[in-house]
XYZ file of C-alpha atoms in Angstrom:
385
model
C -4.172 67.543 80.192
C -5.083 70.696 78.233
C -7.738 70.052 75.616
C -7.891 71.575 72.144
C -11.033 73.424 73.201
C -9.254 74.963 76.200
C -6.368 76.101 74.014
C -8.784 77.631 71.505
C -10.719 79.585 74.108
C -7.508 81.112 75.493
C -6.533 82.621 72.151
C -5.941 86.364 72.659
C -8.899 88.557 71.834
C -7.741 92.153 72.314
C -4.814 92.306 69.903
C -3.254 95.555 68.708
C -5.109 95.483 65.398
C -8.421 94.734 67.071
C -7.764 97.620 69.453
C -7.178 100.006 66.531
C -10.418 98.873 64.944
C -12.277 99.501 68.192
C -10.782 103.007 68.440
C -11.934 103.818 64.908
C -15.392 102.415 65.617
C -15.637 104.514 68.773
C -14.906 107.775 66.933
C -17.257 107.111 64.047
C -19.988 105.960 66.429
C -19.652 109.152 68.451
C -19.983 111.170 65.250
C -23.194 109.368 64.374
C -24.875 109.382 67.772
C -24.117 113.012 68.607
C -26.373 114.007 65.727
C -28.908 111.156 65.692
C -31.441 112.983 67.865
C -30.040 116.475 67.258
C -30.686 116.694 63.507
C -34.445 116.066 63.968
C -34.446 118.763 66.658
C -32.493 121.078 64.334
C -35.087 120.638 61.612
C -38.004 121.039 63.996
C -36.465 124.228 65.397
C -36.280 125.616 61.876
C -39.847 124.820 60.866
C -39.667 121.367 59.268
C -41.693 119.616 61.980
C -42.151 115.901 62.590
C -42.247 115.008 58.897
C -38.848 116.613 58.370
C -37.477 114.805 61.415
C -38.628 111.448 60.064
C -37.267 112.236 56.618
C -33.827 113.075 57.992
C -33.455 109.729 59.742
C -34.963 107.857 56.803
C -32.679 109.607 54.288
C -29.570 108.608 56.214
C -30.638 105.029 56.773
C -31.988 104.350 53.289
C -28.790 105.773 51.838
C -26.909 103.381 54.087
C -29.041 100.466 52.887
C -28.286 101.256 49.234
C -24.543 101.523 49.795
C -24.348 98.452 52.049
C -25.194 96.308 49.034
C -21.983 97.561 47.419
C -19.558 97.382 50.340
C -18.529 93.696 50.074
C -17.540 94.313 46.435
C -15.693 97.516 47.437
C -13.769 95.648 50.120
C -12.809 92.883 47.707
C -11.501 95.416 45.185
C -9.828 98.117 47.318
C -9.247 96.511 50.723
C -10.111 97.516 54.248
C -7.996 100.624 54.752
C -9.030 102.513 51.618
C -12.716 101.698 52.004
C -12.881 102.410 55.735
C -11.010 105.682 55.213
C -13.591 106.732 52.640
C -16.342 105.882 55.119
C -14.807 108.044 57.839
C -14.607 111.057 55.515
C -18.157 110.659 54.206
C -19.573 110.303 57.707
C -17.680 113.201 59.275
C -17.004 115.980 56.766
C -20.625 116.651 55.621
C -21.594 117.619 59.177
C -19.807 120.915 58.583
C -22.253 121.765 55.782
C -24.998 122.064 58.394
C -23.235 125.177 59.687
C -24.293 126.983 56.510
C -27.945 125.983 56.154
C -30.913 124.472 57.988
C -33.090 124.091 54.895
C -34.671 120.669 54.522
C -33.102 119.828 51.108
C -29.586 120.666 52.366
C -30.018 118.702 55.583
C -31.390 115.693 53.703
C -28.443 115.808 51.267
C -26.051 115.798 54.230
C -27.913 112.864 55.764
C -27.672 110.920 52.501
C -23.896 111.385 52.265
C -23.402 110.560 55.933
C -25.535 107.457 55.450
C -23.163 106.261 52.733
C -20.231 106.730 55.099
C -22.055 104.908 57.869
C -22.777 101.972 55.554
C -19.136 101.594 54.610
C -17.969 101.724 58.212
C -20.452 99.333 59.761
C -20.186 96.654 57.073
C -16.417 96.892 56.868
C -15.923 96.938 60.631
C -18.187 93.974 61.390
C -16.528 91.904 58.657
C -13.121 92.852 60.044
C -14.106 91.792 63.570
C -14.728 88.268 62.300
C -11.420 88.380 60.415
C -9.279 89.618 63.322
C -10.614 87.453 66.175
C -10.696 83.689 66.948
C -13.792 81.867 65.737
C -14.056 80.092 69.115
C -14.591 83.470 70.804
C -16.743 85.055 68.104
C -19.715 85.840 70.320
C -17.488 87.520 72.893
C -15.586 89.414 70.192
C -18.841 90.719 68.755
C -19.860 91.652 72.282
C -16.673 93.677 72.772
C -17.289 95.310 69.401
C -20.828 96.040 70.563
C -19.456 97.846 73.610
C -17.188 99.946 71.376
C -20.236 100.831 69.282
C -22.494 101.268 72.301
C -20.316 103.521 74.443
C -20.551 106.355 71.867
C -24.323 105.955 72.080
C -24.103 106.233 75.871
C -22.193 109.474 75.437
C -23.607 110.862 72.204
C -27.369 110.348 72.399
C -28.012 112.150 75.688
C -25.090 114.555 75.322
C -26.192 115.745 71.909
C -29.681 116.602 73.160
C -28.312 118.242 76.300
C -25.676 120.322 74.528
C -28.149 121.884 72.104
C -29.038 124.259 74.943
C -25.431 124.702 76.117
C -23.117 125.148 73.122
C -25.637 125.250 70.277
C -26.083 123.279 67.080
C -23.017 124.662 65.301
C -20.476 123.444 67.846
C -22.092 120.005 67.813
C -21.741 119.767 64.043
C -18.019 120.544 64.302
C -17.561 118.025 67.104
C -19.288 115.319 65.063
C -16.990 115.975 62.098
C -13.817 115.833 64.213
C -14.890 112.614 65.965
C -15.176 110.732 62.680
C -12.152 112.197 60.895
C -9.904 111.453 63.892
C -10.458 107.761 63.183
C -8.221 108.046 60.120
C -5.249 107.808 62.482
C -6.196 104.254 63.494
C -6.241 102.921 59.927
C -2.457 102.528 59.698
C -2.393 99.327 61.742
C -5.345 97.606 60.102
C -5.135 94.969 57.341
C -5.017 96.311 53.808
C -6.417 93.589 51.580
C -9.316 91.225 52.203
C -8.191 87.590 52.114
C -9.044 85.566 49.017
C -11.363 83.434 51.140
C -13.681 86.418 51.618
C -14.712 87.089 48.037
C -18.442 86.319 48.233
C -19.801 89.707 47.159
C -23.437 88.927 46.262
C -25.199 90.241 49.347
C -28.639 88.798 48.574
C -27.448 85.550 47.024
C -28.518 82.320 48.745
C -30.028 84.080 51.750
C -32.897 81.648 52.273
C -30.863 78.467 51.750
C -28.065 79.592 54.052
C -30.460 80.244 56.953
C -29.778 83.984 57.024
C -33.281 85.190 56.171
C -34.950 84.618 59.549
C -32.394 86.426 61.748
C -32.210 89.253 59.205
C -35.972 89.886 59.294
C -36.215 89.420 63.057
C -33.488 91.956 63.667
C -35.094 94.395 61.229
C -38.261 94.331 63.349
C -36.299 95.425 66.421
C -34.448 98.176 64.604
C -37.779 99.644 63.477
C -38.448 100.455 67.128
C -34.886 101.668 67.698
C -35.100 104.229 64.908
C -38.431 105.480 66.192
C -37.320 105.856 69.799
C -34.198 107.953 69.184
C -35.873 110.085 66.503
C -39.243 110.809 68.089
C -38.821 110.505 71.844
C -37.323 114.041 72.025
C -40.341 115.312 70.059
C -42.942 113.279 71.972
C -41.956 114.719 75.350
C -42.669 118.352 76.157
C -39.849 120.752 75.320
C -39.158 121.672 78.951
C -38.284 118.043 79.774
C -35.041 117.680 77.805
C -33.332 116.324 80.917
C -35.865 113.466 81.101
C -35.306 112.600 77.445
C -31.543 112.766 77.903
C -31.777 110.423 80.901
C -33.975 107.971 79.014
C -31.618 107.923 76.047
C -28.712 107.456 78.445
C -30.367 104.449 80.090
C -31.089 102.887 76.711
C -27.572 103.573 75.504
C -25.988 102.043 78.624
C -28.236 98.996 78.636
C -27.700 98.099 74.972
C -23.911 97.515 74.906
C -23.954 95.831 78.319
C -26.636 93.417 77.134
C -24.834 92.950 73.832
C -21.645 91.894 75.594
C -23.391 89.580 78.075
C -25.467 88.008 75.321
C -22.286 87.300 73.394
C -20.644 85.514 76.314
C -23.659 83.320 76.964
C -24.320 82.724 73.257
C -20.903 81.044 72.947
C -21.992 78.569 75.649
C -25.738 78.129 75.132
C -26.243 79.009 71.481
C -27.726 82.310 70.297
C -31.085 80.896 69.147
C -32.173 79.991 72.702
C -31.673 83.557 73.948
C -33.227 85.435 71.045
C -36.934 85.177 71.955
C -36.477 86.523 75.530
C -34.486 89.441 74.120
C -37.284 90.302 71.696
C -39.915 90.122 74.433
C -37.958 92.643 76.506
C -37.627 94.932 73.490
C -41.379 94.744 72.809
C -42.203 95.534 76.440
C -39.852 98.512 76.360
C -41.332 99.892 73.159
C -44.870 99.340 74.430
C -44.249 101.264 77.647
C -44.138 104.510 75.657
C -47.906 104.161 75.250
C -48.084 105.684 78.740
C -46.456 108.980 77.744
C -45.780 111.416 79.358
C -45.220 109.273 82.494
C -41.544 109.657 83.496
C -41.531 106.155 84.999
C -42.818 104.601 81.784
C -40.267 106.496 79.723
C -37.303 105.546 81.911
C -38.229 101.889 82.524
C -39.251 101.434 78.906
C -35.971 102.845 77.643
C -33.990 100.532 79.923
C -35.991 97.433 78.910
C -35.773 98.272 75.247
C -32.042 98.896 75.518
C -31.482 95.455 77.073
C -33.606 93.662 74.482
C -32.187 95.613 71.561
C -28.582 95.138 72.636
C -29.007 91.399 73.171
C -30.802 91.006 69.832
C -27.935 92.762 68.062
C -25.403 90.213 69.231
C -27.608 87.146 69.049
C -28.799 87.671 65.483
C -25.300 88.478 64.225
C -23.698 85.511 66.002
C -26.436 83.226 64.701
C -25.791 84.431 61.158
C -22.025 83.978 61.366
C -22.482 80.475 62.807
C -24.561 79.451 59.789
C -22.026 80.309 57.068
C -18.407 79.711 56.171
C -15.664 82.336 56.039
C -16.345 83.266 52.414
C -19.720 84.737 53.433
C -18.545 86.941 56.334
C -18.876 90.065 54.197
C -22.361 89.002 53.118
C -23.425 88.453 56.740
C -22.106 91.860 57.738
C -23.917 93.555 54.853
C -27.220 91.740 55.482
C -27.189 92.444 59.212
C -26.464 96.106 58.642
C -29.137 96.262 55.942
C -31.605 95.044 58.556
C -30.270 97.573 61.049
C -30.390 100.622 58.814
C -33.402 99.598 56.743
C -35.509 98.963 59.828
C -34.248 102.139 61.478
C -35.059 104.287 58.445
C -38.388 102.629 57.628
C -39.548 102.958 61.212
C -38.748 106.668 61.357
C -40.342 107.359 57.977
C -43.597 105.471 58.609
C -43.911 106.709 62.187
C -43.441 110.304 61.049
C -46.183 109.850 58.463
C -48.785 108.332 60.800
C -48.143 110.012 64.154
C -49.937 113.202 63.101
C -53.175 111.277 62.634
C -52.930 108.814 65.511
C -50.971 110.604 68.213
C -47.828 109.316 69.916
C -49.374 106.660 72.247
C -51.115 104.713 69.464
C -48.112 105.027 67.161
C -45.835 103.626 69.885
C -48.301 100.772 70.477
C -48.072 99.839 66.794
C -44.284 99.915 67.097
C -44.386 97.442 69.984
C -46.654 95.152 67.960
C -44.106 94.967 65.148
C -41.416 93.825 67.602
C -43.776 91.347 69.266
C -44.514 89.661 65.932
C -40.813 88.835 65.580
C -40.981 86.664 68.705
C -42.785 83.897 66.761
C -39.955 82.975 64.334
C -37.445 83.436 67.160
C -39.245 80.839 69.283
C -39.357 78.443 66.321
C -35.608 78.864 65.821
C -34.941 78.019 69.475
C -36.873 74.751 69.140
C -35.026 73.476 66.066
C-alpha cells in the first residue's frame, strides 16, 4: 500500500515554471560571476590596487544588503515578475558603463547598482523556489537551485580571469550585460503575484525567537571567506600564474554546487543540523590552506575543500531556516540568508583589503580561516539539540 509520505516524495520537482526560474537564475549568475574576479583585476590594472579591489566587492555586496531588506515588501506590492525584471536590468545594464571609464568612483557606482539588482534577484528567486516546489522535497529543490546558481560560477569565475588576456575587459563587460538581460525572456512563465500567505515583510522581526539567528550568523562567517577568496586569490598569486588561479576557482566553483545538491538530498533524510558542523570544518580547512601560498598544491586542494564546505553550508543553513518557519516567513528567510551571504562577502573583502597590506597574504588568510572555525561551535550545539 502506498503511504502518504511516498506520494509526497514523488511530487514532480522540475516543472515548467521551476525550469524557467532556473534559466533566469543561470543567466543572472553568469553575469555576476564573469565579473566577480575581473572587476578587482580591472581596477588593479588601472592603478587602484588592493584597496580598490576590496572596495569594489564591498560596494556591490553592501548595496545588496541594503536592498535585500526591502525586497520582501517589493514582492508583496509588485509581484515576482515586475521585481525580478527590475533586478535583471539593474544587474546587467550597468556593466556597459565600464566600457567608458575605469576610474574608481565610476566603477564603485556600477558595483552599487549591480548590487541592488543582485539583491532583488537572489531574494526573489530563493523565495520563489520555496513557492514553486513541494515542501517534502525542499532540500532537494534548494540543491537543484544551488546547481543552477553554481554552474555559472563554474563557468564564470575561471573564464572571466582567463578571458581578460584573450578578448579583453570590454568584451567581458558586454557579455555580462547580455547574460543578465537575456533572463527577461524567462519571466513570462513565472507567477505574477505573491500569495497572500507570504506577506511577512519585516526582515529582522522575530529573528531570535524563530530560531533564524544562529544559521544566519553561521552562514555569514563562511561567506566572509568566500568573498575574500574570489576577490584576492587572483591578486595573491603572481601575475604569470593566471592559469593556476583559474584552475583553483574552477575547482571551487565545481565543488560548491555539487556539495550543495548532495547536502540537500541528505538533509531531507538526516536533518540539516547534523551535517552543518562537518561542512564548516571543511570550509575552515580550505580557507586555512591558503596560508601556504604560493604552493600550487595548497591553492588547489584548499579551493576544492572550501568549495565543498561552502556549498554544503549554503544548502544546510537555508534548509534549516525554512524548516523553522511557516510559509508566511519564506520571504523573510530568503532575505536573511542573502543578507548573510552578501554582508559576509562584502565585509570580508573590505576588511581583508584593509589589513592585508600590513600583515601579508598568509596571515590574513589564517585570520579568515579562524573566523570560519569559530562558527563550528554553534553548529555543533545545534546538532545536539
